[in-house]
Amino acid sequence: MATSKPPLPATHPVAGSRVLALVDGVAWACARLGDVLLVLITVFLTYEVVARYVFFAPTKWTQDVSIVLQIWFAYLGMAFVLRQRQMIRITALLTMAGPSLRRIAEGFSLAVIAAFCLVAVIYGWDIMMDSIRLGRRQPTMLEMPNWIGELPVIVGFALLFVQAVADLIRLPFRPAPEFSPAGEHGPAEDDADAASGTALGEEPRT
Amino acid sequence: MTLLIVVAALLLLLFVGLPVAFALAGLGTVMLALKGLPLVMVAQNLHGAIDNFVLLSVPLFLFMSNILLRGGVGRDLFDAVQSWVGHWPGGLGIAALLSCGIFSAISGSSVATAATVGTVAIPEMTRRGYSTSFTLGLLAAGGTLGILIPPSIPLIVYGVITEESIGRLFLAGVGPGLLLIALFSVYCVLYATFTKNHIPTEKATWRQRRDTTLRALPTGLLAFIMLGGIYSGIFTPTEASAIGASCAILLTAALLRTLNWRGFMLAVRDSVATTIVLFLIVIGAKIFGKAVTLYQVPAQVSELVDTHVASADLFLVIVAGILLFIGLFLESLSMLLIMVPVLLPTVLGLGIDPIWFGIFFVILIEVALITPPVGMNLFVIQAVARTPLGTVVKGVAPFIGLMMLSVVLVWMFPDIVLYIPFRM
């Protein structure tokens, strides 16, 4: 989803807000941590195959640890994906809508996301506390405590909630978001850019 | 009635621009709340949705595809195939298609396939006088092979939803994949023969063929290692994706020296972002799936089909129509995650083979990838070629016809899908 969000004047209270900048920064840092986790998953699973066939010593931890890392990177990166406006959505009607309607639609989306995050955090917390209290463990050889895989749901949706609220605060102070059918899936644009040799920005877009 | 309300509410949320993942998750949550069910079910599904070893292959296959894309292996692949078939009538088009086919065997992504081969093939074909719309249409359509020829990310997700063997689904995609390559190739030959507006390519010497093939050989070996490893039982599809990603890094960074640190980092970031976007939809679909099951929506669909649809064939025609319509607006994996859980009980009830149905479904979502206004491959090829979208759309029209022909052939001759996984 392509949007143009020209920066606000530096004197504007929203543009200069350190809190909002901090929210964006945390989302970015968590997404970069996710990059490291993906590389680790690749290394672990490759090591498992090598250990099994070269050293004849299969591990009992690679599968469990890789799944947990997958859960962590998927949930930790949600806020950054929202900030980058990469979520898949149907924009066919929004492309034809006027600025006010586009702004309302964006506000509605962010409000729904924030509301869902609250449900996820509140009930996710209950589940994790139950797991800790009852000492629940995974039914695998490693018997990892369940809360290790339940915590990222809470952290991820809490970050997403904060990011959605931050974007909601910015919404009235920015030009109305622009939508195009081509922009429904950010990473695909990146693929096209990669293929055509266009450099990609490494920092979060503002 | 419930079915109608659910469909109407979902369409409304989707068309007002709510991200697909949150349209599904939000509607599912409201449905559970209205039924007086505890919302802790939502959190339970959040925990369970991606706690799955098979799903791990999605980020890893994406990672491998992105590494190969950034490493520019498309050039070697295209040069090698072109040296063998480039001098045939429509040879460059066939070379592009075969390159798409080979890249599809090491990538589970249609976008990566279209971008990787398109970058190399589009300038070469337009330089040789092939019309721009034909060239762009061919590459957009050829890219869709990425999700049919194994490995395939939609087939992995389909396997997870339906609990069918991923290995069998992969094998089932081979026959239709080859059929599509054959149909597209015949069209290339006919197009070149009748239009005659391109400059023929000189026949390559044996030395050129040897040199280009040797350079592309490691990329081909990658497909052999992964698929060979899976079917000989050496490793699981998820482990194959990790081995594939590691080998792709070794190949592009150490052997070919075409991948630098920046390219590597961007490949990681693209893979992580795409995975999160896809997994969010998986999570949303899981909650929505739970809610519609508790509202007995799949059972209502099954009952509706039993009452009003006389045969499995008519059911398939209706499903194809629905998929073609929603494919105009919706991204391919979302279609799969929304539709399959609802349709599966009916599919099984009508005696349709779920493996066959998976391939039928994936061919139809391939069509969705090249139909406007929302067709990911159209946008990728448009961005690569830097041409108006209308030119790409004009070019894909004949290929959409050929893909629909392949759906008919697969329906008339189910063995195109089922022979390899069940009888070989």
PDB file of N, CA, C and O in Angstrom, chain A residues 32 35 42 45-46 52-53 63 67 70 75 77-78 86 88-90 109 116 120 127 153 160 181 184 187-188 190-192 194-196 198 200 202, chain B residues 17-20 22 29 46-47 50-53 56 60 66 70 111 119 234 239 242 246 262 269-270 272-274 276 279-280 283 376 379 383 386:
ATOM      1  N   ARG A  32      14.091  -5.254  13.451  1.00  0.00           N
ATOM      2  CA  ARG A  32      15.489  -5.630  13.164  1.00  0.00           C
ATOM      3  C   ARG A  32      15.910  -6.843  14.001  1.00  0.00           C
ATOM      4  O   ARG A  32      16.682  -7.687  13.560  1.00  0.00           O
ATOM      5  N   ASP A  35      14.894  -9.750  12.180  1.00  0.00           N
ATOM      6  CA  ASP A  35      15.835 -10.144  11.114  1.00  0.00           C
ATOM      7  C   ASP A  35      16.853 -11.139  11.656  1.00  0.00           C
ATOM      8  O   ASP A  35      17.165 -12.153  11.018  1.00  0.00           O
ATOM      9  N   THR A  42      17.410 -20.127  10.276  1.00  0.00           N
ATOM     10  CA  THR A  42      18.073 -20.752   9.120  1.00  0.00           C
ATOM     11  C   THR A  42      19.301 -21.540   9.572  1.00  0.00           C
ATOM     12  O   THR A  42      19.507 -22.688   9.162  1.00  0.00           O
ATOM     13  N   LEU A  45      18.256 -24.786  11.739  1.00  0.00           N
ATOM     14  CA  LEU A  45      17.682 -25.920  10.993  1.00  0.00           C
ATOM     15  C   LEU A  45      18.712 -26.535  10.039  1.00  0.00           C
ATOM     16  O   LEU A  45      18.703 -27.742   9.803  1.00  0.00           O
ATOM     17  N   THR A  46      19.593 -25.697   9.510  1.00  0.00           N
ATOM     18  CA  THR A  46      20.668 -26.242   8.672  1.00  0.00           C
ATOM     19  C   THR A  46      21.597 -27.097   9.543  1.00  0.00           C
ATOM     20  O   THR A  46      22.002 -28.199   9.150  1.00  0.00           O
ATOM     21  N   ARG A  52      22.659 -34.342  11.964  1.00  0.00           N
ATOM     22  CA  ARG A  52      22.043 -35.667  11.795  1.00  0.00           C
ATOM     23  C   ARG A  52      22.836 -36.539  10.835  1.00  0.00           C
ATOM     24  O   ARG A  52      23.051 -37.717  11.080  1.00  0.00           O
ATOM     25  N   TYR A  53      23.285 -35.955   9.717  1.00  0.00           N
ATOM     26  CA  TYR A  53      23.906 -36.781   8.683  1.00  0.00           C
ATOM     27  C   TYR A  53      25.434 -36.750   8.695  1.00  0.00           C
ATOM     28  O   TYR A  53      26.067 -37.650   8.173  1.00  0.00           O
ATOM     29  N   GLN A  63      14.136 -27.873  16.552  1.00  0.00           N
ATOM     30  CA  GLN A  63      12.762 -27.689  16.096  1.00  0.00           C
ATOM     31  C   GLN A  63      11.980 -26.782  17.061  1.00  0.00           C
ATOM     32  O   GLN A  63      11.360 -25.805  16.631  1.00  0.00           O
ATOM     33  N   ILE A  67      10.684 -22.883  16.266  1.00  0.00           N
ATOM     34  CA  ILE A  67       9.259 -22.490  16.293  1.00  0.00           C
ATOM     35  C   ILE A  67       9.065 -21.289  17.222  1.00  0.00           C
ATOM     36  O   ILE A  67       8.355 -20.337  16.877  1.00  0.00           O
ATOM     37  N   GLN A  70      10.258 -18.243  15.590  1.00  0.00           N
ATOM     38  CA  GLN A  70       9.291 -17.820  14.564  1.00  0.00           C
ATOM     39  C   GLN A  70       8.158 -17.008  15.203  1.00  0.00           C
ATOM     40  O   GLN A  70       7.758 -15.955  14.691  1.00  0.00           O
ATOM     41  N   TYR A  75       5.442 -11.822  15.841  1.00  0.00           N
ATOM     42  CA  TYR A  75       4.663 -10.885  16.661  1.00  0.00           C
ATOM     43  C   TYR A  75       5.429  -9.580  16.923  1.00  0.00           C
ATOM     44  O   TYR A  75       4.829  -8.509  16.946  1.00  0.00           O
ATOM     45  N   GLY A  77       7.415  -8.022  15.004  1.00  0.00           N
ATOM     46  CA  GLY A  77       7.528  -7.141  13.832  1.00  0.00           C
ATOM     47  C   GLY A  77       6.212  -6.505  13.393  1.00  0.00           C
ATOM     48  O   GLY A  77       6.202  -5.684  12.466  1.00  0.00           O
ATOM     49  N   MET A  78       5.100  -6.850  14.049  1.00  0.00           N
ATOM     50  CA  MET A  78       3.793  -6.354  13.573  1.00  0.00           C
ATOM     51  C   MET A  78       3.708  -4.832  13.574  1.00  0.00           C
ATOM     52  O   MET A  78       3.178  -4.233  12.636  1.00  0.00           O
ATOM     53  N   GLN A  86       2.361  -1.834   5.301  1.00  0.00           N
ATOM     54  CA  GLN A  86       2.557  -2.960   4.386  1.00  0.00           C
ATOM     55  C   GLN A  86       1.461  -4.014   4.491  1.00  0.00           C
ATOM     56  O   GLN A  86       1.520  -5.023   3.812  1.00  0.00           O
ATOM     57  N   ILE A  88      -1.849  -6.141   3.979  1.00  0.00           N
ATOM     58  CA  ILE A  88      -2.645  -6.361   2.769  1.00  0.00           C
ATOM     59  C   ILE A  88      -4.071  -5.884   3.021  1.00  0.00           C
ATOM     60  O   ILE A  88      -4.685  -6.237   4.022  1.00  0.00           O
ATOM     61  N   ARG A  89      -4.581  -5.085   2.105  1.00  0.00           N
ATOM     62  CA  ARG A  89      -5.951  -4.586   2.226  1.00  0.00           C
ATOM     63  C   ARG A  89      -6.505  -4.298   0.842  1.00  0.00           C
ATOM     64  O   ARG A  89      -5.741  -4.126  -0.107  1.00  0.00           O
ATOM     65  N   ILE A  90      -7.815  -4.273   0.750  1.00  0.00           N
ATOM     66  CA  ILE A  90      -8.450  -3.945  -0.534  1.00  0.00           C
ATOM     67  C   ILE A  90      -8.568  -2.425  -0.624  1.00  0.00           C
ATOM     68  O   ILE A  90      -9.234  -1.806   0.208  1.00  0.00           O
ATOM     69  N   SER A 109      -9.652   1.906  10.479  1.00  0.00           N
ATOM     70  CA  SER A 109      -8.735   0.747  10.486  1.00  0.00           C
ATOM     71  C   SER A 109      -7.864   0.752  11.738  1.00  0.00           C
ATOM     72  O   SER A 109      -7.725  -0.263  12.419  1.00  0.00           O
ATOM     73  N   PHE A 116      -8.630  -4.525  18.772  1.00  0.00           N
ATOM     74  CA  PHE A 116      -8.295  -5.954  18.756  1.00  0.00           C
ATOM     75  C   PHE A 116      -7.047  -6.225  19.597  1.00  0.00           C
ATOM     76  O   PHE A 116      -6.965  -7.236  20.308  1.00  0.00           O
ATOM     77  N   ALA A 120      -6.395  -8.913  22.615  1.00  0.00           N
ATOM     78  CA  ALA A 120      -5.291  -9.877  22.554  1.00  0.00           C
ATOM     79  C   ALA A 120      -4.393  -9.767  23.789  1.00  0.00           C
ATOM     80  O   ALA A 120      -3.981 -10.784  24.368  1.00  0.00           O
ATOM     81  N   ILE A 127      -3.829 -15.994  29.848  1.00  0.00           N
ATOM     82  CA  ILE A 127      -3.342 -17.325  29.452  1.00  0.00           C
ATOM     83  C   ILE A 127      -1.906 -17.531  29.926  1.00  0.00           C
ATOM     84  O   ILE A 127      -1.553 -18.582  30.476  1.00  0.00           O
ATOM     85  N   VAL A 153       3.095 -12.850  22.136  1.00  0.00           N
ATOM     86  CA  VAL A 153       1.757 -12.398  21.729  1.00  0.00           C
ATOM     87  C   VAL A 153       1.422 -11.112  22.474  1.00  0.00           C
ATOM     88  O   VAL A 153       0.949 -10.135  21.874  1.00  0.00           O
ATOM     89  N   LEU A 160       1.911  -3.172  18.951  1.00  0.00           N
ATOM     90  CA  LEU A 160       1.028  -2.824  17.836  1.00  0.00           C
ATOM     91  C   LEU A 160      -0.036  -1.821  18.298  1.00  0.00           C
ATOM     92  O   LEU A 160      -0.372  -0.881  17.565  1.00  0.00           O
ATOM     93  N   PRO A 181      -4.032   0.700  -6.072  1.00  0.00           N
ATOM     94  CA  PRO A 181      -4.146  -0.751  -6.123  1.00  0.00           C
ATOM     95  C   PRO A 181      -2.778  -1.426  -6.095  1.00  0.00           C
ATOM     96  O   PRO A 181      -2.595  -2.492  -5.537  1.00  0.00           O
ATOM     97  N   GLU A 184      -0.850  -2.577  -2.414  1.00  0.00           N
ATOM     98  CA  GLU A 184      -1.488  -3.359  -1.362  1.00  0.00           C
ATOM     99  C   GLU A 184      -0.531  -4.238  -0.598  1.00  0.00           C
ATOM    100  O   GLU A 184      -0.858  -4.761   0.433  1.00  0.00           O
ATOM    101  N   PRO A 187       6.040  -5.517   0.538  1.00  0.00           N
ATOM    102  CA  PRO A 187       7.204  -6.303   0.176  1.00  0.00           C
ATOM    103  C   PRO A 187       7.279  -6.617  -1.307  1.00  0.00           C
ATOM    104  O   PRO A 187       8.350  -6.725  -1.871  1.00  0.00           O
ATOM    105  N   ALA A 188       6.102  -6.735  -1.963  1.00  0.00           N
ATOM    106  CA  ALA A 188       6.132  -7.020  -3.390  1.00  0.00           C
ATOM    107  C   ALA A 188       6.760  -5.857  -4.134  1.00  0.00           C
ATOM    108  O   ALA A 188       7.500  -6.042  -5.082  1.00  0.00           O
ATOM    109  N   ASP A 190       8.954  -4.012  -2.915  1.00  0.00           N
ATOM    110  CA  ASP A 190      10.379  -4.128  -2.649  1.00  0.00           C
ATOM    111  C   ASP A 190      11.026  -5.121  -3.608  1.00  0.00           C
ATOM    112  O   ASP A 190      12.119  -4.910  -4.095  1.00  0.00           O
ATOM    113  N   ASP A 191      10.318  -6.230  -3.873  1.00  0.00           N
ATOM    114  CA  ASP A 191      10.846  -7.220  -4.804  1.00  0.00           C
ATOM    115  C   ASP A 191      11.074  -6.590  -6.172  1.00  0.00           C
ATOM    116  O   ASP A 191      12.091  -6.800  -6.814  1.00  0.00           O
ATOM    117  N   ALA A 192      10.069  -5.813  -6.573  1.00  0.00           N
ATOM    118  CA  ALA A 192      10.191  -5.186  -7.882  1.00  0.00           C
ATOM    119  C   ALA A 192      11.346  -4.199  -7.886  1.00  0.00           C
ATOM    120  O   ALA A 192      12.113  -4.130  -8.837  1.00  0.00           O
ATOM    121  N   ALA A 194      13.943  -4.382  -6.006  1.00  0.00           N
ATOM    122  CA  ALA A 194      15.174  -5.170  -5.976  1.00  0.00           C
ATOM    123  C   ALA A 194      15.529  -5.624  -7.376  1.00  0.00           C
ATOM    124  O   ALA A 194      16.672  -5.528  -7.815  1.00  0.00           O
ATOM    125  N   ALA A 195      14.507  -6.083  -8.082  1.00  0.00           N
ATOM    126  CA  ALA A 195      14.749  -6.612  -9.414  1.00  0.00           C
ATOM    127  C   ALA A 195      15.217  -5.520 -10.364  1.00  0.00           C
ATOM    128  O   ALA A 195      16.024  -5.749 -11.245  1.00  0.00           O
ATOM    129  N   SER A 196      14.687  -4.325 -10.164  1.00  0.00           N
ATOM    130  CA  SER A 196      15.067  -3.269 -11.089  1.00  0.00           C
ATOM    131  C   SER A 196      16.244  -2.456 -10.565  1.00  0.00           C
ATOM    132  O   SER A 196      16.611  -1.446 -11.117  1.00  0.00           O
ATOM    133  N   THR A 198      16.630  -0.783  -7.787  1.00  0.00           N
ATOM    134  CA  THR A 198      16.391   0.431  -7.014  1.00  0.00           C
ATOM    135  C   THR A 198      16.787   0.200  -5.574  1.00  0.00           C
ATOM    136  O   THR A 198      16.433  -0.800  -4.984  1.00  0.00           O
ATOM    137  N   LEU A 200      16.645   0.455  -1.620  1.00  0.00           N
ATOM    138  CA  LEU A 200      15.552   0.592  -0.668  1.00  0.00           C
ATOM    139  C   LEU A 200      16.036   1.353   0.545  1.00  0.00           C
ATOM    140  O   LEU A 200      17.187   1.252   0.924  1.00  0.00           O
ATOM    141  N   GLU A 202      16.647   2.036   4.302  1.00  0.00           N
ATOM    142  CA  GLU A 202      16.911   1.119   5.400  1.00  0.00           C
ATOM    143  C   GLU A 202      16.246   1.567   6.693  1.00  0.00           C
ATOM    144  O   GLU A 202      16.079   0.784   7.598  1.00  0.00           O
TER     145      GLU A 202
ATOM    146  N   GLY B  17     -11.493  -0.916   3.475  1.00  0.00           N
ATOM    147  CA  GLY B  17     -10.043  -0.797   3.533  1.00  0.00           C
ATOM    148  C   GLY B  17      -9.401  -1.294   4.816  1.00  0.00           C
ATOM    149  O   GLY B  17      -8.204  -1.059   5.052  1.00  0.00           O
ATOM    150  N   LEU B  18     -10.150  -2.006   5.637  1.00  0.00           N
ATOM    151  CA  LEU B  18      -9.542  -2.590   6.836  1.00  0.00           C
ATOM    152  C   LEU B  18      -8.552  -3.671   6.385  1.00  0.00           C
ATOM    153  O   LEU B  18      -8.886  -4.461   5.505  1.00  0.00           O
ATOM    154  N   PRO B  19      -7.338  -3.705   6.946  1.00  0.00           N
ATOM    155  CA  PRO B  19      -6.407  -4.763   6.533  1.00  0.00           C
ATOM    156  C   PRO B  19      -7.074  -6.136   6.661  1.00  0.00           C
ATOM    157  O   PRO B  19      -7.801  -6.386   7.633  1.00  0.00           O
ATOM    158  N   VAL B  20      -6.808  -7.009   5.686  1.00  0.00           N
ATOM    159  CA  VAL B  20      -7.490  -8.315   5.619  1.00  0.00           C
ATOM    160  C   VAL B  20      -7.368  -9.056   6.954  1.00  0.00           C
ATOM    161  O   VAL B  20      -8.341  -9.625   7.459  1.00  0.00           O
ATOM    162  N   PHE B  22      -7.049  -7.986   9.976  1.00  0.00           N
ATOM    163  CA  PHE B  22      -7.871  -7.461  11.068  1.00  0.00           C
ATOM    164  C   PHE B  22      -9.362  -7.465  10.725  1.00  0.00           C
ATOM    165  O   PHE B  22     -10.194  -7.453  11.634  1.00  0.00           O
ATOM    166  N   THR B  29     -13.801 -12.065  16.271  1.00  0.00           N
ATOM    167  CA  THR B  29     -13.923 -11.724  17.698  1.00  0.00           C
ATOM    168  C   THR B  29     -15.335 -11.246  18.034  1.00  0.00           C
ATOM    169  O   THR B  29     -15.925 -11.672  19.029  1.00  0.00           O
ATOM    170  N   LEU B  46      -4.519 -17.077  18.967  1.00  0.00           N
ATOM    171  CA  LEU B  46      -3.317 -16.290  18.654  1.00  0.00           C
ATOM    172  C   LEU B  46      -2.072 -17.092  18.999  1.00  0.00           C
ATOM    173  O   LEU B  46      -1.064 -17.060  18.293  1.00  0.00           O
ATOM    174  N   HIS B  47      -2.134 -17.818  20.096  1.00  0.00           N
ATOM    175  CA  HIS B  47      -0.985 -18.628  20.505  1.00  0.00           C
ATOM    176  C   HIS B  47      -0.760 -19.794  19.545  1.00  0.00           C
ATOM    177  O   HIS B  47       0.368 -20.117  19.191  1.00  0.00           O
ATOM    178  N   ILE B  50       0.452 -19.830  14.728  1.00  0.00           N
ATOM    179  CA  ILE B  50       1.726 -19.977  14.000  1.00  0.00           C
ATOM    180  C   ILE B  50       2.716 -20.845  14.774  1.00  0.00           C
ATOM    181  O   ILE B  50       3.902 -20.869  14.466  1.00  0.00           O
ATOM    182  N   ASP B  51       2.212 -21.564  15.772  1.00  0.00           N
ATOM    183  CA  ASP B  51       3.041 -22.476  16.545  1.00  0.00           C
ATOM    184  C   ASP B  51       3.124 -23.790  15.765  1.00  0.00           C
ATOM    185  O   ASP B  51       2.584 -24.811  16.178  1.00  0.00           O
ATOM    186  N   ASN B  52       3.768 -23.739  14.605  1.00  0.00           N
ATOM    187  CA  ASN B  52       3.669 -24.848  13.657  1.00  0.00           C
ATOM    188  C   ASN B  52       4.989 -24.994  12.886  1.00  0.00           C
ATOM    189  O   ASN B  52       5.436 -24.042  12.249  1.00  0.00           O
ATOM    190  N   PHE B  53       5.552 -26.203  12.929  1.00  0.00           N
ATOM    191  CA  PHE B  53       6.849 -26.430  12.287  1.00  0.00           C
ATOM    192  C   PHE B  53       6.748 -26.335  10.761  1.00  0.00           C
ATOM    193  O   PHE B  53       7.672 -25.861  10.106  1.00  0.00           O
ATOM    194  N   LEU B  56       6.993 -22.900   9.326  1.00  0.00           N
ATOM    195  CA  LEU B  56       8.350 -22.327   9.338  1.00  0.00           C
ATOM    196  C   LEU B  56       8.961 -22.292   7.936  1.00  0.00           C
ATOM    197  O   LEU B  56       9.849 -21.491   7.648  1.00  0.00           O
ATOM    198  N   LEU B  60      11.331 -19.283   5.377  1.00  0.00           N
ATOM    199  CA  LEU B  60      12.608 -19.768   4.856  1.00  0.00           C
ATOM    200  C   LEU B  60      12.596 -19.870   3.320  1.00  0.00           C
ATOM    201  O   LEU B  60      13.591 -19.537   2.669  1.00  0.00           O
ATOM    202  N   ASN B  66      14.341 -14.495  -1.930  1.00  0.00           N
ATOM    203  CA  ASN B  66      14.869 -13.121  -1.899  1.00  0.00           C
ATOM    204  C   ASN B  66      16.380 -13.084  -2.069  1.00  0.00           C
ATOM    205  O   ASN B  66      16.925 -12.165  -2.679  1.00  0.00           O
ATOM    206  N   ARG B  70      18.080 -11.117  -5.057  1.00  0.00           N
ATOM    207  CA  ARG B  70      19.115 -10.090  -4.853  1.00  0.00           C
ATOM    208  C   ARG B  70      20.451 -10.538  -5.430  1.00  0.00           C
ATOM    209  O   ARG B  70      21.263  -9.712  -5.821  1.00  0.00           O
ATOM    210  N   VAL B 111       5.883 -13.777  -7.049  1.00  0.00           N
ATOM    211  CA  VAL B 111       6.417 -12.425  -7.176  1.00  0.00           C
ATOM    212  C   VAL B 111       7.925 -12.471  -7.420  1.00  0.00           C
ATOM    213  O   VAL B 111       8.454 -11.800  -8.315  1.00  0.00           O
ATOM    214  N   THR B 119      13.424  -9.285 -14.906  1.00  0.00           N
ATOM    215  CA  THR B 119      14.503  -8.303 -14.968  1.00  0.00           C
ATOM    216  C   THR B 119      15.446  -8.579 -16.140  1.00  0.00           C
ATOM    217  O   THR B 119      15.932  -7.669 -16.796  1.00  0.00           O
ATOM    218  N   ILE B 234      15.362 -37.530   3.153  1.00  0.00           N
ATOM    219  CA  ILE B 234      16.545 -37.073   3.891  1.00  0.00           C
ATOM    220  C   ILE B 234      16.164 -35.947   4.847  1.00  0.00           C
ATOM    221  O   ILE B 234      16.638 -35.898   5.976  1.00  0.00           O
ATOM    222  N   GLU B 239      12.955 -28.357   6.755  1.00  0.00           N
ATOM    223  CA  GLU B 239      14.429 -28.427   6.749  1.00  0.00           C
ATOM    224  C   GLU B 239      14.957 -28.134   5.348  1.00  0.00           C
ATOM    225  O   GLU B 239      16.001 -27.483   5.186  1.00  0.00           O
ATOM    226  N   ALA B 242      15.329 -24.501   4.845  1.00  0.00           N
ATOM    227  CA  ALA B 242      16.507 -23.947   5.529  1.00  0.00           C
ATOM    228  C   ALA B 242      17.779 -24.287   4.760  1.00  0.00           C
ATOM    229  O   ALA B 242      18.657 -23.429   4.563  1.00  0.00           O
ATOM    230  N   SER B 246      20.343 -21.662   3.030  1.00  0.00           N
ATOM    231  CA  SER B 246      21.792 -21.668   3.302  1.00  0.00           C
ATOM    232  C   SER B 246      22.580 -21.858   2.010  1.00  0.00           C
ATOM    233  O   SER B 246      23.586 -21.172   1.770  1.00  0.00           O
ATOM    234  N   ARG B 262      24.760  -5.666   1.830  1.00  0.00           N
ATOM    235  CA  ARG B 262      23.525  -4.882   1.759  1.00  0.00           C
ATOM    236  C   ARG B 262      22.389  -5.709   1.122  1.00  0.00           C
ATOM    237  O   ARG B 262      21.259  -5.713   1.610  1.00  0.00           O
ATOM    238  N   ARG B 269      15.284  -8.564   5.422  1.00  0.00           N
ATOM    239  CA  ARG B 269      14.205  -7.646   5.817  1.00  0.00           C
ATOM    240  C   ARG B 269      12.937  -7.880   5.002  1.00  0.00           C
ATOM    241  O   ARG B 269      11.834  -7.888   5.544  1.00  0.00           O
ATOM    242  N   ASP B 270      13.108  -8.069   3.688  1.00  0.00           N
ATOM    243  CA  ASP B 270      11.935  -8.344   2.844  1.00  0.00           C
ATOM    244  C   ASP B 270      11.239  -9.619   3.300  1.00  0.00           C
ATOM    245  O   ASP B 270      10.018  -9.697   3.348  1.00  0.00           O
ATOM    246  N   VAL B 272      11.315 -11.074   6.284  1.00  0.00           N
ATOM    247  CA  VAL B 272      10.655 -10.897   7.589  1.00  0.00           C
ATOM    248  C   VAL B 272       9.339 -10.123   7.412  1.00  0.00           C
ATOM    249  O   VAL B 272       8.286 -10.534   7.923  1.00  0.00           O
ATOM    250  N   ALA B 273       9.399  -9.027   6.645  1.00  0.00           N
ATOM    251  CA  ALA B 273       8.190  -8.208   6.473  1.00  0.00           C
ATOM    252  C   ALA B 273       7.088  -9.005   5.779  1.00  0.00           C
ATOM    253  O   ALA B 273       5.935  -8.998   6.223  1.00  0.00           O
ATOM    254  N   THR B 274       7.448  -9.708   4.700  1.00  0.00           N
ATOM    255  CA  THR B 274       6.430 -10.476   3.971  1.00  0.00           C
ATOM    256  C   THR B 274       5.848 -11.567   4.861  1.00  0.00           C
ATOM    257  O   THR B 274       4.640 -11.807   4.857  1.00  0.00           O
ATOM    258  N   ILE B 276       5.582 -11.619   8.118  1.00  0.00           N
ATOM    259  CA  ILE B 276       4.685 -11.051   9.137  1.00  0.00           C
ATOM    260  C   ILE B 276       3.330 -10.716   8.509  1.00  0.00           C
ATOM    261  O   ILE B 276       2.277 -11.026   9.076  1.00  0.00           O
ATOM    262  N   PHE B 279       1.596 -14.054   7.910  1.00  0.00           N
ATOM    263  CA  PHE B 279       1.215 -14.717   9.166  1.00  0.00           C
ATOM    264  C   PHE B 279       0.069 -13.988   9.871  1.00  0.00           C
ATOM    265  O   PHE B 279      -0.748 -14.615  10.535  1.00  0.00           O
ATOM    266  N   LEU B 280       0.035 -12.660   9.731  1.00  0.00           N
ATOM    267  CA  LEU B 280      -1.079 -11.915  10.328  1.00  0.00           C
ATOM    268  C   LEU B 280      -2.397 -12.386   9.722  1.00  0.00           C
ATOM    269  O   LEU B 280      -3.408 -12.525  10.424  1.00  0.00           O
ATOM    270  N   ILE B 283      -3.227 -15.715  11.141  1.00  0.00           N
ATOM    271  CA  ILE B 283      -3.765 -15.559  12.497  1.00  0.00           C
ATOM    272  C   ILE B 283      -5.226 -15.091  12.435  1.00  0.00           C
ATOM    273  O   ILE B 283      -6.105 -15.652  13.095  1.00  0.00           O
ATOM    274  N   MET B 376      -0.856  -9.037  -8.111  1.00  0.00           N
ATOM    275  CA  MET B 376       0.501  -8.713  -7.667  1.00  0.00           C
ATOM    276  C   MET B 376       1.516  -8.784  -8.804  1.00  0.00           C
ATOM    277  O   MET B 376       2.394  -7.937  -8.922  1.00  0.00           O
ATOM    278  N   PHE B 379       1.764  -5.752 -11.029  1.00  0.00           N
ATOM    279  CA  PHE B 379       2.478  -4.613 -10.447  1.00  0.00           C
ATOM    280  C   PHE B 379       3.993  -4.840 -10.457  1.00  0.00           C
ATOM    281  O   PHE B 379       4.767  -3.917 -10.665  1.00  0.00           O
ATOM    282  N   ALA B 383       6.565  -2.573 -12.484  1.00  0.00           N
ATOM    283  CA  ALA B 383       7.675  -1.882 -11.825  1.00  0.00           C
ATOM    284  C   ALA B 383       9.008  -2.237 -12.479  1.00  0.00           C
ATOM    285  O   ALA B 383       9.883  -1.381 -12.636  1.00  0.00           O
ATOM    286  N   ARG B 386       8.855  -0.629 -15.998  1.00  0.00           N
ATOM    287  CA  ARG B 386       8.538   0.800 -15.938  1.00  0.00           C
ATOM    288  C   ARG B 386       7.672   1.211 -17.126  1.00  0.00           C
ATOM    289  O   ARG B 386       8.022   2.096 -17.910  1.00  0.00           O
TER     290      ARG B 386
END
